[in-house]
Short mmCIF file of C-alpha atoms in Angstrom, two decimals:
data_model
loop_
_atom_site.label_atom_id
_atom_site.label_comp_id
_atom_site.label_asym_id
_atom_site.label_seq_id
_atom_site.Cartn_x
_atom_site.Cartn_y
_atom_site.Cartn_z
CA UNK A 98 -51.50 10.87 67.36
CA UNK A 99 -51.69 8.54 64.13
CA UNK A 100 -52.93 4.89 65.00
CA UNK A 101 -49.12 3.89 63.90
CA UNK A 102 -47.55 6.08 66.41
CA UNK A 103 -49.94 4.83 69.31
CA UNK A 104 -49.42 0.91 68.90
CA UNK A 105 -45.49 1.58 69.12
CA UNK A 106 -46.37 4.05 71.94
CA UNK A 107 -48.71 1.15 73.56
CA UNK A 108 -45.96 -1.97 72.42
CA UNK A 109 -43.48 -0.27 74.43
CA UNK A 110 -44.02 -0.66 78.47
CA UNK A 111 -44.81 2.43 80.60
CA UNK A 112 -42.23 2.98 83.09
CA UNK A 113 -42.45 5.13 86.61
CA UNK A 114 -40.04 7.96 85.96
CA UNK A 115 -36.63 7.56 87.91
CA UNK A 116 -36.90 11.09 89.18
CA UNK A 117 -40.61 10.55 90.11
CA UNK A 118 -39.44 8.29 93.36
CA UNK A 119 -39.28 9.93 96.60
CA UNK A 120 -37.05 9.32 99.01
CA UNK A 121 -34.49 5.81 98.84
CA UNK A 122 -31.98 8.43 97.86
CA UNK A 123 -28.83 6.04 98.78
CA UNK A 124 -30.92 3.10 96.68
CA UNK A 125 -30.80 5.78 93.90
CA UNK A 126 -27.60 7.25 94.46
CA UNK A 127 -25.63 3.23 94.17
CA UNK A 128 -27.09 2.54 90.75
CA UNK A 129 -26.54 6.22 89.55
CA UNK A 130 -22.65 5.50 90.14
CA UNK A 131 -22.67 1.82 88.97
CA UNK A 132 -24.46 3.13 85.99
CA UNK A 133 -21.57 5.75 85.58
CA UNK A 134 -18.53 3.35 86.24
CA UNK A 135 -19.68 -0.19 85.94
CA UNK A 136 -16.46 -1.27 87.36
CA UNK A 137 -17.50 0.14 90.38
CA UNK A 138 -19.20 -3.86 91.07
CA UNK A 139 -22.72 -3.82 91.48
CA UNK A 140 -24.96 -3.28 94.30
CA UNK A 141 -27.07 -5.32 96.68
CA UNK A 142 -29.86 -3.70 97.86
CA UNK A 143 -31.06 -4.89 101.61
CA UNK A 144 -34.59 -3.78 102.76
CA UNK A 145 -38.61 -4.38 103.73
CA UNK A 146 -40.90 -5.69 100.88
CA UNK A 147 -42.87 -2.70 99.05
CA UNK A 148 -40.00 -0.16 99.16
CA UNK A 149 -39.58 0.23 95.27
CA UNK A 150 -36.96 -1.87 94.74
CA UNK A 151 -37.77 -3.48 91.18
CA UNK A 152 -39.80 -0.12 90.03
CA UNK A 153 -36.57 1.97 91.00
CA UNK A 154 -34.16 -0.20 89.10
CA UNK A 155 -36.54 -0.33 86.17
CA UNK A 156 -37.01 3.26 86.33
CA UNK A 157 -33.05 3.71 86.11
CA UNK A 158 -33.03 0.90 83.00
CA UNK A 159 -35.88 3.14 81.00
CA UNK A 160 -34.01 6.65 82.18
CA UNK A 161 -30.24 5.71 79.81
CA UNK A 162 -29.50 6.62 76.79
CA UNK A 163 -29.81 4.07 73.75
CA UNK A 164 -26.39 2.23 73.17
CA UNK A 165 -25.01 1.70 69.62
CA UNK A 166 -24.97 -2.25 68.79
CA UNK A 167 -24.41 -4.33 66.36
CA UNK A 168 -27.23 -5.11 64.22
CA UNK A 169 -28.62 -8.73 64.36
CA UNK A 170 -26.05 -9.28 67.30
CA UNK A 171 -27.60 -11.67 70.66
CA UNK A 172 -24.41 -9.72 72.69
CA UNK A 173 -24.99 -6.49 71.60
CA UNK A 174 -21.80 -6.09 70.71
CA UNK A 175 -20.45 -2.40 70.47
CA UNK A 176 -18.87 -1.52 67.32
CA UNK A 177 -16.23 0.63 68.72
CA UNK A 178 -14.76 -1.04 71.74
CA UNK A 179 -12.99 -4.55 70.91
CA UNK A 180 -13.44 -5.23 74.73
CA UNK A 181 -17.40 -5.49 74.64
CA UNK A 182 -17.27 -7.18 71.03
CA UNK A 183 -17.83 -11.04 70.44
CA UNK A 184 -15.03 -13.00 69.00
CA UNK A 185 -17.02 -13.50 65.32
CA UNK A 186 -17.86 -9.59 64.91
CA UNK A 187 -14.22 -8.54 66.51
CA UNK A 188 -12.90 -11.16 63.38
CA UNK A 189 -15.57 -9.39 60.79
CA UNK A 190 -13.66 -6.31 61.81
CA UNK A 191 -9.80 -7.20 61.75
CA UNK A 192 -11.42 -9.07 58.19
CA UNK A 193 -11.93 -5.20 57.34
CA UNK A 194 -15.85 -6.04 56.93
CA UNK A 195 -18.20 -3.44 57.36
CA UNK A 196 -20.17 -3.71 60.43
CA UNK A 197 -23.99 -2.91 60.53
CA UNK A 198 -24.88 -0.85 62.98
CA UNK A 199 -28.35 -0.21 65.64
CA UNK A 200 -28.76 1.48 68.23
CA UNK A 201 -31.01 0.06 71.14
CA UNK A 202 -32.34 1.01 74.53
CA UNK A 203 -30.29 -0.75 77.88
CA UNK A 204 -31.49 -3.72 78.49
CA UNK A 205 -32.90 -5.15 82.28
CA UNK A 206 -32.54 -8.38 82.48
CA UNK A 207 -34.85 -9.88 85.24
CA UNK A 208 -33.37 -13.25 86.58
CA UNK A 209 -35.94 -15.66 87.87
CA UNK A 210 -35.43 -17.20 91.06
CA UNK A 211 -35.56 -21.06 89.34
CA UNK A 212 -33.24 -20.17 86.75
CA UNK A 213 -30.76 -22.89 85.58
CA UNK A 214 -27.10 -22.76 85.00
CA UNK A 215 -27.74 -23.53 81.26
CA UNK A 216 -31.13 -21.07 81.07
CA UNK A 217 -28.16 -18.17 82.82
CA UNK A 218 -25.17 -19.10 80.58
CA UNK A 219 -26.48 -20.22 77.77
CA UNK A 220 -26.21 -23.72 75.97
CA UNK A 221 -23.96 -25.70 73.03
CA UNK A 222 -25.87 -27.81 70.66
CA UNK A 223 -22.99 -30.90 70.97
CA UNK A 224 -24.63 -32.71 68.35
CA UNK A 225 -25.22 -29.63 66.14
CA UNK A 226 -21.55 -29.06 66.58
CA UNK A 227 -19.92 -32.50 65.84
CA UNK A 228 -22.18 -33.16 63.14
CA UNK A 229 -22.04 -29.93 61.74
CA UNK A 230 -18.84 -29.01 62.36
CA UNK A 231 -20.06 -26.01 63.90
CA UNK A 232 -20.62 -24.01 67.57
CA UNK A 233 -24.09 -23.92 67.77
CA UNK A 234 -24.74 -21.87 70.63
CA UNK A 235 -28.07 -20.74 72.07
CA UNK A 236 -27.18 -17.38 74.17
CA UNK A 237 -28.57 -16.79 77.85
CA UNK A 238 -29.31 -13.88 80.21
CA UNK A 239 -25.42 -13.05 80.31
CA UNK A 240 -25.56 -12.46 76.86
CA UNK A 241 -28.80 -10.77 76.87
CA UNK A 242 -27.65 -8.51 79.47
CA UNK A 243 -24.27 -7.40 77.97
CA UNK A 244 -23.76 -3.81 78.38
CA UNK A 245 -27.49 -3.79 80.12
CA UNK A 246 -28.34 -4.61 84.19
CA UNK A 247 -29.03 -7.76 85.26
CA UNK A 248 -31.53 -8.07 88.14
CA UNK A 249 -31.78 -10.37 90.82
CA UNK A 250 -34.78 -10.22 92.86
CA UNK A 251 -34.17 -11.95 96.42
CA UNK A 252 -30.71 -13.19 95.36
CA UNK A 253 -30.52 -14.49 99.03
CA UNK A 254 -32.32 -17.36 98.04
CA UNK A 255 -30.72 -17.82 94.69
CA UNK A 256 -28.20 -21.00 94.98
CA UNK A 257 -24.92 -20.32 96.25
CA UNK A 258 -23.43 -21.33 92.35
CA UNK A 259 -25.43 -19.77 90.54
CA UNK A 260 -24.39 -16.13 92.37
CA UNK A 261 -20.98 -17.35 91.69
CA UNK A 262 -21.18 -17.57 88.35
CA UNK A 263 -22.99 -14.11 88.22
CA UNK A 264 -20.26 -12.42 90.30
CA UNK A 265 -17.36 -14.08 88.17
CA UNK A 266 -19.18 -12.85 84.82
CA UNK A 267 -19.77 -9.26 86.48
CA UNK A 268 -15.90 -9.13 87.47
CA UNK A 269 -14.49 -10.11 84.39
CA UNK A 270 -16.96 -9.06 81.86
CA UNK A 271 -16.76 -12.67 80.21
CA UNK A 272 -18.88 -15.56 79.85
CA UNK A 273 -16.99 -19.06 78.73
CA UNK A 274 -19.31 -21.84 78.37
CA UNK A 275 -17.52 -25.57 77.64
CA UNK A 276 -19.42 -28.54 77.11
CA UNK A 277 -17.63 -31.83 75.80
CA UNK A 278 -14.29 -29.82 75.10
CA UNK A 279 -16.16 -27.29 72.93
CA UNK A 280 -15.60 -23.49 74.93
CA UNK A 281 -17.13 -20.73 73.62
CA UNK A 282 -17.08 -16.86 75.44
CA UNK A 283 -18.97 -13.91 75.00
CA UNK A 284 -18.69 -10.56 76.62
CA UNK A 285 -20.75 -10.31 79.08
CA UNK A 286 -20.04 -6.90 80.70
CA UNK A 287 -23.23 -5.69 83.06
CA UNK A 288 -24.04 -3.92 86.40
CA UNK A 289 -25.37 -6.50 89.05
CA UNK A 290 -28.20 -5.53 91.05
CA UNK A 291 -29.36 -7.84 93.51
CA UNK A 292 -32.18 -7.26 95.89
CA UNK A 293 -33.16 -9.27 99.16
CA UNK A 294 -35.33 -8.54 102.43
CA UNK A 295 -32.85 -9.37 105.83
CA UNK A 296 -35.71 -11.57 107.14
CA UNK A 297 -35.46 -14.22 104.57
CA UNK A 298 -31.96 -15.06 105.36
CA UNK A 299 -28.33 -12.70 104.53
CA UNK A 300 -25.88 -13.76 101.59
CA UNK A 301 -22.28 -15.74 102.46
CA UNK A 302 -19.71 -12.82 103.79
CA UNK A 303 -17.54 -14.53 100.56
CA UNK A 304 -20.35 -13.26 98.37
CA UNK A 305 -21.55 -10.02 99.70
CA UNK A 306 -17.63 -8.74 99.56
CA UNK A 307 -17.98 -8.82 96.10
CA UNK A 308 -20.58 -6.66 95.72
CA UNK A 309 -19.39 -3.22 95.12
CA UNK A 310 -22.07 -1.08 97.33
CA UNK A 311 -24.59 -2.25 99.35
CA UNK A 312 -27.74 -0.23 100.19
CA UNK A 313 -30.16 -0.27 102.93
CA UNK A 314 -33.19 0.91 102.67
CA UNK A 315 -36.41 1.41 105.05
CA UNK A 316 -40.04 1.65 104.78
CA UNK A 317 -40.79 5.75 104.32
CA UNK A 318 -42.30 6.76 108.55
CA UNK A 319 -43.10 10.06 107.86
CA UNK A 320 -47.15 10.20 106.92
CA UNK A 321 -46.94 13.20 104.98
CA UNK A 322 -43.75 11.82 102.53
CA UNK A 323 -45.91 8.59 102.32
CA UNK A 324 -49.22 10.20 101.48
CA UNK A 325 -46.92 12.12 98.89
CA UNK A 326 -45.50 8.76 97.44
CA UNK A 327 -49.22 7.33 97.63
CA UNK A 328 -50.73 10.17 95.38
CA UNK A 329 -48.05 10.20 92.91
CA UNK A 330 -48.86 6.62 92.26
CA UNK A 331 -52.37 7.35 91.86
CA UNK A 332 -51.79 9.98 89.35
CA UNK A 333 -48.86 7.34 86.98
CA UNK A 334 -51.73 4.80 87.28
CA UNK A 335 -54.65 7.37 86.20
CA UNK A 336 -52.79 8.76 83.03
CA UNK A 337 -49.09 7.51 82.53
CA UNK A 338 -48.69 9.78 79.13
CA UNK A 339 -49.61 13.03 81.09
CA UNK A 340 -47.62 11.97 84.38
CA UNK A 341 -44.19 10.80 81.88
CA UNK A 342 -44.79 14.13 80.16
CA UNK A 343 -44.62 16.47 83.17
CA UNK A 344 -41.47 14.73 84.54
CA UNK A 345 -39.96 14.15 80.88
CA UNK A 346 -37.47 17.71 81.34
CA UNK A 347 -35.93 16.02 84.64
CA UNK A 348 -35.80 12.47 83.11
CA UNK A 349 -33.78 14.49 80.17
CA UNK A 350 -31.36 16.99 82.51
CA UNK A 351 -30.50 13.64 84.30
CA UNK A 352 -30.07 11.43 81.13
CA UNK A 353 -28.26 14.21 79.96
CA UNK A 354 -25.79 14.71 83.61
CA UNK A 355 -25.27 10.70 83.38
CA UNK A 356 -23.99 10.69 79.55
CA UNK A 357 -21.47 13.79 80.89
CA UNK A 358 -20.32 12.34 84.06
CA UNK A 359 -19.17 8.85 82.03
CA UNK A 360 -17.57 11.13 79.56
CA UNK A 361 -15.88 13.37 82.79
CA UNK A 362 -14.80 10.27 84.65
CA UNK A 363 -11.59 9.66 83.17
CA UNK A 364 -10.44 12.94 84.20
CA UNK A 365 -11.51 12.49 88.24
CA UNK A 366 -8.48 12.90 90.26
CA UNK A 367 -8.46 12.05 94.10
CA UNK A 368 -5.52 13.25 95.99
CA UNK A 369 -2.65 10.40 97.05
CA UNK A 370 -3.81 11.80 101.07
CA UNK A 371 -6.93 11.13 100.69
CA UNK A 372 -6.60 7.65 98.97
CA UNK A 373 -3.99 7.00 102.18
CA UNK A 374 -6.81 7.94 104.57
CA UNK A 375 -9.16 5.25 102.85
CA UNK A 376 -7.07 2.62 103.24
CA UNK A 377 -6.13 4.02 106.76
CA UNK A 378 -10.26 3.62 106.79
CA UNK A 379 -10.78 0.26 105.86
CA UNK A 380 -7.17 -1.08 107.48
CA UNK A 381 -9.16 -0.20 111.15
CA UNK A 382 -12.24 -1.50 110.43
CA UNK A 383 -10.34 -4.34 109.78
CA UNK A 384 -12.00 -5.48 105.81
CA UNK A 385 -10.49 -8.46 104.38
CA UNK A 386 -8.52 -7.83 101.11
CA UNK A 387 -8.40 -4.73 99.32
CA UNK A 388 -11.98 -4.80 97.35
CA UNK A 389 -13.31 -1.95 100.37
CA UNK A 390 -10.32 0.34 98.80
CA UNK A 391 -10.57 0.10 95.12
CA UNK A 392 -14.63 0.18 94.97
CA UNK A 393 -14.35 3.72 97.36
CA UNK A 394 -12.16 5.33 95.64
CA UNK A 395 -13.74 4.28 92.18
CA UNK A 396 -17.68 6.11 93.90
CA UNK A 397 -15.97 8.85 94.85
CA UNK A 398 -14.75 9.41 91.92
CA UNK A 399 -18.06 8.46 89.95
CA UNK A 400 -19.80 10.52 92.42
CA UNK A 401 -17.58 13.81 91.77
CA UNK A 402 -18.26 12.73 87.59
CA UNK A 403 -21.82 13.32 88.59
CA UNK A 404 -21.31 16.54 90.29
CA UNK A 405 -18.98 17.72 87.35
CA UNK A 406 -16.04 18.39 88.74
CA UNK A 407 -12.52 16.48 88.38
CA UNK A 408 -11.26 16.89 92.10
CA UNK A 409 -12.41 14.53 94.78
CA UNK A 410 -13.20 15.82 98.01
CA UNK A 411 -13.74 14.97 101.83
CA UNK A 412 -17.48 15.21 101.54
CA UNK A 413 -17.92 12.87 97.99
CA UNK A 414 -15.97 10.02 100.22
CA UNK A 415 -18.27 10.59 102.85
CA UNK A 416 -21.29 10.19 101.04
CA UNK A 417 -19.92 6.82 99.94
CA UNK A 418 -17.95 5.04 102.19
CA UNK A 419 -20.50 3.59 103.95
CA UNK A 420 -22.13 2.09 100.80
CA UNK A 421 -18.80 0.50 100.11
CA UNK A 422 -17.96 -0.73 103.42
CA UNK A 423 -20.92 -1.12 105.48
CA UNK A 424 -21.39 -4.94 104.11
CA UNK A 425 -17.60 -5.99 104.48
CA UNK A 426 -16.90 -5.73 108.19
CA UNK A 427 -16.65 -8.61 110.66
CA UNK A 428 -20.28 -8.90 112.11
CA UNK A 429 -20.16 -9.64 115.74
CA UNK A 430 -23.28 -10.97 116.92
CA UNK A 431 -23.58 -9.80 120.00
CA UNK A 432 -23.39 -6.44 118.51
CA UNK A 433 -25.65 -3.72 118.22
CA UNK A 434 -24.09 -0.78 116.80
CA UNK A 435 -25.15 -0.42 113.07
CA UNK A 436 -22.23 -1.13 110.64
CA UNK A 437 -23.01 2.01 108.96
CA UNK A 438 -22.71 3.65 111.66
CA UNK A 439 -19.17 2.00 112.78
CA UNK A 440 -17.64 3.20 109.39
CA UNK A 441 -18.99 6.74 109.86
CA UNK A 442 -17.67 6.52 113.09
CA UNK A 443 -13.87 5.46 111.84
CA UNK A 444 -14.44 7.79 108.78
CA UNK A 445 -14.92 11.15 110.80
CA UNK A 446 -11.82 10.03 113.53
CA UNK A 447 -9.32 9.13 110.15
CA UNK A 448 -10.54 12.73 108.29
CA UNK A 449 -10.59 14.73 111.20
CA UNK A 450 -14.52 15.89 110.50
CA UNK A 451 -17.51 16.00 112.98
CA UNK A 452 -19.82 12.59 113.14
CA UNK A 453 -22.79 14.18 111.01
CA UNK A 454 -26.33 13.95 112.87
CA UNK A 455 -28.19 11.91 110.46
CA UNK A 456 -25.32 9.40 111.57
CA UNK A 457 -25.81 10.05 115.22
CA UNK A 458 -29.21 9.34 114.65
CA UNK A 459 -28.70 6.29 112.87
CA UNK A 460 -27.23 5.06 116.06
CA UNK A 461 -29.26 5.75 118.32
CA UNK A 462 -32.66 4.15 116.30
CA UNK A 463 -34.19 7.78 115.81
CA UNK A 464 -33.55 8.52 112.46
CA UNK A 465 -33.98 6.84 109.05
CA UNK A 466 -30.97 7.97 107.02
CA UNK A 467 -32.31 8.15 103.67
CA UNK A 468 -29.63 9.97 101.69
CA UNK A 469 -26.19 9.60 101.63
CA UNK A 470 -25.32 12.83 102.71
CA UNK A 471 -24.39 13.72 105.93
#
């Protein structure tokens, strides 16, 4: 290797390979959908400190494919799509300018727990602006993470606000920022990921809703899975070239399976029954508005992208209802049944299949369910 080829090789941070992580597999399996529909709304990931969380969801980041951008461009603006262009390069284009274009890897964007309002939205320069007569704007992490993921490490302690404006930005894919009757917007279209352990406190039912999946996930019991997640560790550590390079033909089949599954989606059809049956779903479990329907049917069909087919069936809505619902249902707290388990429950007496043992199991405190397969 020439000494040019090893600084870039050094400059650029070694990441643990996405299909290096054992086990977490409904962790994985909510960003691998988000990642393939975006609208699908995010995820919040629930669990015990030292499960993977931030290493999985930079693993995921490192694993897409580069994006075209505009060159020079704090949005990363796409060339192509008006709807994830800011207003200046959408008016370069309808000017019949010629845009430059880059191409760039997906952005993480790691939001720190003390962040500000101005430090996540960006600021205005008013005197810049009056004086100058012009919008001088200083981008923030919504811009920065535009077409990227934005991160948010124990967003249960994050203000109240701030999630707000993080949620509203997420749903709409905008960011307007006004300041002394000066508004200026960007798009600021990103997958939410937001991470938290139970025992430091749980997010406003108002806020979790609007999460599209929510994930639970466990410290690994079995030894010899642990002793397996131990050693591969060791050997990343040891030599991170030689570890990247004997995972790099899975890290390409499922770069590869993500690009054609976002290119598939469009075509995903679920059946008007089954669609009924999810709404019969989330009618008895008795989820406020209609959030519970649209984000299942959008995973199942994301999920059935994946797999490379265009027809929905029973099983892809069982492997993701309970990511989509678990986290919208009345808690009672005098109760002990699991709220993934109540959906599986509902699920299997609305489809007419058999309660799956891994769910059984999940009721009864036996089993750790660690895929979303039944």
């Amino acid at each position: 290797m020439s000494p040019t080829a090893q600084s870039t090789a050094s400059a650029r941070r070694v990441v643990f390979p996405f299909t290096a992580i054992v086990g977490q597999e409904e962790m994985k399996l909510a960003l691998l959908l988000n990642v393939i529909d975006p609208k699908i709304g995010g995820v919040m990931i629930m669990g015990d400190r030292g499960t993977g969380k931030s290493t999985t969801i930079r693993a995921l980041a490192d694993l897409l494919p580069e994006i075209s951008v505009v060159a020079n461009d704090p949005f990363s603006s796409d060339p192509s799509d008006p709807d994830l262009m800011s207003d200046e390069v959408r008016q370069l284009l309808e000017q019949g300018a010629e845009i430059p274009v880059a191409h760039k890897k997906v952005q993480m964007v790691d939001l720190p727990l003390g962040a500000t309002e101005d430090r996540v939205c960006g600021t205005i320069d008013i005197e810049k602006a009056l004086s100058e007569g012009v919008k001088a704007f200083e981008p923030g992490l919504l811009a920065k993470a535009n077409r990227g993921i934005l991160y948010v490490d124990e967003v249960n302690l994050l203000d109240d606000h701030l999630v707000d404006v993080l949620l509203d930005s997420a749903a709409s894919g905008w960011n307007t920022v006004e300041r002394e009757g000066i508004s200026i917007r960007h798009p600021a279209r990103f997958v939410l990921v937001g991470s938290g352990n139970p025992e430091e406190g749980e997010l406003r039912p108002q806020l979790l809703d609007r999460f599209g999946m929510h994930a639970e996930i466990h410290t690994v019991k079995e030894p010899a899975l642990r002793v397996q997640i131990v050693e591969q560790r060791a050997d990343f550590d040891q030599n991170p070239p030689v570890f990247l390079e004997n995972y790099k033909p899975q890290q390409e089949a499922l770069q590869e399976q993500i690009v054609n599954a976002q290119q598939l989606l469009p075509e995903v059809k679920i059946d008007y029954e089954l669609r009924v049956k999810i709404s019969e779903v989330c009618s008895e479990l008795d989820v406020d508005g209609l959030r519970g329907d649209i984000v299942s049917n959008r995973a199942a069909k994301a999920l059935t992208a994946y797999e490379g087919r265009t027809e929905v069936t029973v099983d892809d809505i069982h492997r993701v209802i309970t990511l989509c619902l678990r986290h919208r249902l009345r808690k009672d707290p005098l109760e002990s049944i699991d709220s993934g388990y109540k959906v599986a429950k509902v699920f299997s007496r609305v489809f007419g299949v058999e309660l799956p043992e891994s769910d059984v199991a999940q009721k009864n405190g036996t089993g750790q369910k660690l895929g979303a397969r039944g």
